[in-house]
Short mmCIF file of C-alpha atoms in Angstrom, two decimals:
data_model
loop_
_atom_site.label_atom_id
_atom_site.label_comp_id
_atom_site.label_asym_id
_atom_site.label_seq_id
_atom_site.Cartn_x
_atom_site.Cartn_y
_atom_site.Cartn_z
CA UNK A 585 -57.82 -25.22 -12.76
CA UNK A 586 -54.63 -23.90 -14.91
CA UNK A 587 -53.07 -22.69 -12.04
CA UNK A 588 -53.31 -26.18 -10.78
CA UNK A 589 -52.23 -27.60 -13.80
CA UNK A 590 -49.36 -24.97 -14.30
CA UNK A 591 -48.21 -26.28 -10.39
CA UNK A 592 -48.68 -29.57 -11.57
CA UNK A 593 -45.98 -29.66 -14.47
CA UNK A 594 -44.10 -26.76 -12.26
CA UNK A 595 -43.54 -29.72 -9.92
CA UNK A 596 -42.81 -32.21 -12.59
CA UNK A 597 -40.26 -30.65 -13.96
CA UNK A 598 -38.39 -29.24 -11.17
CA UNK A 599 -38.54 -33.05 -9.88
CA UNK A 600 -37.55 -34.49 -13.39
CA UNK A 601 -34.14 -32.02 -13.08
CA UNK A 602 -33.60 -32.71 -9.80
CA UNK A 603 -33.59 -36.61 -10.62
CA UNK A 604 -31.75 -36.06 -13.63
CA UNK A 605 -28.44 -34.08 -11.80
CA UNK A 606 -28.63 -36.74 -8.83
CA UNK A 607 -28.20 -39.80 -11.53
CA UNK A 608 -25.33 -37.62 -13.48
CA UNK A 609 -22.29 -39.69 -14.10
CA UNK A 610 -18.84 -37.97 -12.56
CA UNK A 611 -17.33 -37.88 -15.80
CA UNK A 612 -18.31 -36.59 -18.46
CA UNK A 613 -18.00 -38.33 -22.57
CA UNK A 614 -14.79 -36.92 -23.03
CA UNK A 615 -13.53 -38.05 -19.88
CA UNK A 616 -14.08 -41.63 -20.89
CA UNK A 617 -11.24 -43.14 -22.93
CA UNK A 618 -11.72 -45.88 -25.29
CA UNK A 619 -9.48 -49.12 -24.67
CA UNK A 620 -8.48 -49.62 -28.20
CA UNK A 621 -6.54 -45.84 -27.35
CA UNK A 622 -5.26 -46.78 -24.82
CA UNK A 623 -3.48 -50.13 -25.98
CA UNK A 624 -2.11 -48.28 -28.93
CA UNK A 625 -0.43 -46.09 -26.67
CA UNK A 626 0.71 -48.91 -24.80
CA UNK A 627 2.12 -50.71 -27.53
CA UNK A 628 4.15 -47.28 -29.08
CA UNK A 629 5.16 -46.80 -25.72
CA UNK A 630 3.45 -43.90 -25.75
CA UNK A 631 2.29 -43.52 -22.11
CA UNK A 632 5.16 -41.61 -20.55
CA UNK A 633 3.69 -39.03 -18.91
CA UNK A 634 0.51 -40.88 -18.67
CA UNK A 635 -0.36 -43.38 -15.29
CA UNK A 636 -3.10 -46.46 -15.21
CA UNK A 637 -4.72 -47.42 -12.40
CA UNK A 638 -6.74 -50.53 -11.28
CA UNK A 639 -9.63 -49.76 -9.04
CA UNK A 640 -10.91 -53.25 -9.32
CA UNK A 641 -10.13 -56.39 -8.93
CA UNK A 642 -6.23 -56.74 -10.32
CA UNK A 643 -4.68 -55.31 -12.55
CA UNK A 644 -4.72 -56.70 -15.81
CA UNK A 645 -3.83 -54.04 -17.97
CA UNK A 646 -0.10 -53.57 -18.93
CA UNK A 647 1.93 -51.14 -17.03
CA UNK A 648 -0.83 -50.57 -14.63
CA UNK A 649 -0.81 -50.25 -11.33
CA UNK A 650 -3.12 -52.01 -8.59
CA UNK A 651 -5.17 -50.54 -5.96
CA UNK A 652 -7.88 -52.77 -5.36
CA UNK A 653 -11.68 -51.99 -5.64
CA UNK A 654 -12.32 -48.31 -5.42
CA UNK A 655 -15.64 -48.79 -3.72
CA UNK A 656 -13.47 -50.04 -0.34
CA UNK A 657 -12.99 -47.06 1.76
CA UNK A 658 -9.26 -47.92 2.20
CA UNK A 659 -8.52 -48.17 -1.54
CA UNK A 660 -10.11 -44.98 -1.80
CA UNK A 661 -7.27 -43.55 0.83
CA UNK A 662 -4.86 -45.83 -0.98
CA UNK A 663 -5.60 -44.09 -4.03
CA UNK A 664 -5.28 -41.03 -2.90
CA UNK A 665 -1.75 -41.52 -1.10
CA UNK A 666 -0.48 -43.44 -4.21
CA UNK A 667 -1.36 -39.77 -5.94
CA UNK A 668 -0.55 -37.24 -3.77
CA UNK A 669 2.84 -35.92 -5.14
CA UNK A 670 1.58 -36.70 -8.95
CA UNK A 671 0.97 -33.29 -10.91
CA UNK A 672 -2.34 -32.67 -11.38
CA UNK A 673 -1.62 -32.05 -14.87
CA UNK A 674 -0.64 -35.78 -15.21
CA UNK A 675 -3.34 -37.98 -16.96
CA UNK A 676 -4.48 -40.71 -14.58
CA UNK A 677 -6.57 -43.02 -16.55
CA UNK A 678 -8.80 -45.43 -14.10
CA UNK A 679 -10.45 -49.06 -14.99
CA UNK A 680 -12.23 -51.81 -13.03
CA UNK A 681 -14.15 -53.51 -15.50
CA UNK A 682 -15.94 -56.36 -12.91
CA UNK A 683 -19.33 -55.37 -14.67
CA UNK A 684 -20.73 -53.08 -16.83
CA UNK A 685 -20.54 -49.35 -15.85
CA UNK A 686 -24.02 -49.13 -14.27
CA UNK A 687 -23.27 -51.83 -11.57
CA UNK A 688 -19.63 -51.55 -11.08
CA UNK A 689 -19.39 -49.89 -7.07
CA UNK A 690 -15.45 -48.74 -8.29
CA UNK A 691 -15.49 -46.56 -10.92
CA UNK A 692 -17.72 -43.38 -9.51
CA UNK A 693 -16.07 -43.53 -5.88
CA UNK A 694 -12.75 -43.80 -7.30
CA UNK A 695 -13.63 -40.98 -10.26
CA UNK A 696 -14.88 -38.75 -7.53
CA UNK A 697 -11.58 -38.89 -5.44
CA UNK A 698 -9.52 -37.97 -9.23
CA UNK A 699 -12.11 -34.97 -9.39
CA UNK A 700 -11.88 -33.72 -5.94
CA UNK A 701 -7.99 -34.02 -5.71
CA UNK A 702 -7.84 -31.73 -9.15
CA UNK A 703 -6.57 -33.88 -11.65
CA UNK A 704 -6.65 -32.28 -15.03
CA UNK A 705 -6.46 -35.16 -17.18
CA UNK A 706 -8.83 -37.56 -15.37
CA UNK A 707 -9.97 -40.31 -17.55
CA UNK A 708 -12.00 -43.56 -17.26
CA UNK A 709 -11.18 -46.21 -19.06
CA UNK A 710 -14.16 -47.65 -21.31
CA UNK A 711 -14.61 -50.99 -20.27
CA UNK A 712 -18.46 -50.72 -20.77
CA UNK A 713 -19.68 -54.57 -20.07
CA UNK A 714 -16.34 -55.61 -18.29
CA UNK A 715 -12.35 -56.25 -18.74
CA UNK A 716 -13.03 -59.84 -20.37
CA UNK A 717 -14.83 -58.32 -23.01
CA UNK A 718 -13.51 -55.16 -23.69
CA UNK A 719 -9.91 -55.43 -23.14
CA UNK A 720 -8.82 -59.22 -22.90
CA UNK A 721 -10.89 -60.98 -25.56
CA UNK A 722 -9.09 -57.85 -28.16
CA UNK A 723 -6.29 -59.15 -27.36
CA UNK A 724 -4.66 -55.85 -26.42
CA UNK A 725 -1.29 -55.72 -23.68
CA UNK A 726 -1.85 -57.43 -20.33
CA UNK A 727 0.49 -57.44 -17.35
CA UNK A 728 2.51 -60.28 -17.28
#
């Protein structure tokens, strides 16, 4: 009986781990940068050596750059000819914002592609419930 037991909860939490690293995000906190950051740095003109990217729908945010929704196979290969001579060492901050995080289809294939080309300074943009909300409605600097 304890050896069953001991399988028992063996199994459960070998399954529980195995669950929990399939469900992992590709960034990690301190990959994720908040918006109010950002739009200082936009407004001190303090994004030099710094580029944004729109893996979404347009690109709203000032300065940025539009590659359409990163969860398109060609935007993917879009994004990654738009980077190819950039330094790795560059910081390449990515937003969508059509939804919140855990139903947007753009930010983790898009995330993915910064990780597996070897950016450095990959960062995602924290537009946790969507651009409206977290960027627009602040007021913070648009595209024109």
């Amino acid at each position: 009986m304890k050896r069953f037991i001991l399988s028992a909860i063996s199994i459960f939490l070998v399954s529980n781990l195995l669950f929990a690293q399939s469900n992992k995000e590709p960034w990690s906190n301190d990959q994720l940068l908040d918006p109010a950051i950002l739009a200082q740095k936009i407004n001190q003109k303090k994004v030099g050596n710094m580029l944004i990217v729109s893996i979404g729908p347009d690109a709203v945010i000032k300065g940025s750059v539009e590659i359409g929704p990163g969860g398109e196979t060609k935007n993917i290969n879009k994004l990654k000819a738009y980077l190819k001579n950039v330094s790795k060492d560059k910081e390449v901050v990515i937003y969508c914002g059509c939804c919140p995080f855990e139903r947007c289809p753009n930010v983790r294939p898009a995330f993915k592609t910064l990780k597996e080309m070897g950016f450095k300074n990959a960062k995602l943009l924290n537009l946790s419930n969507n651009i409206k909300t977290n960027w627009i409605d602040k007021g913070y600097p648009m595209n024109n």
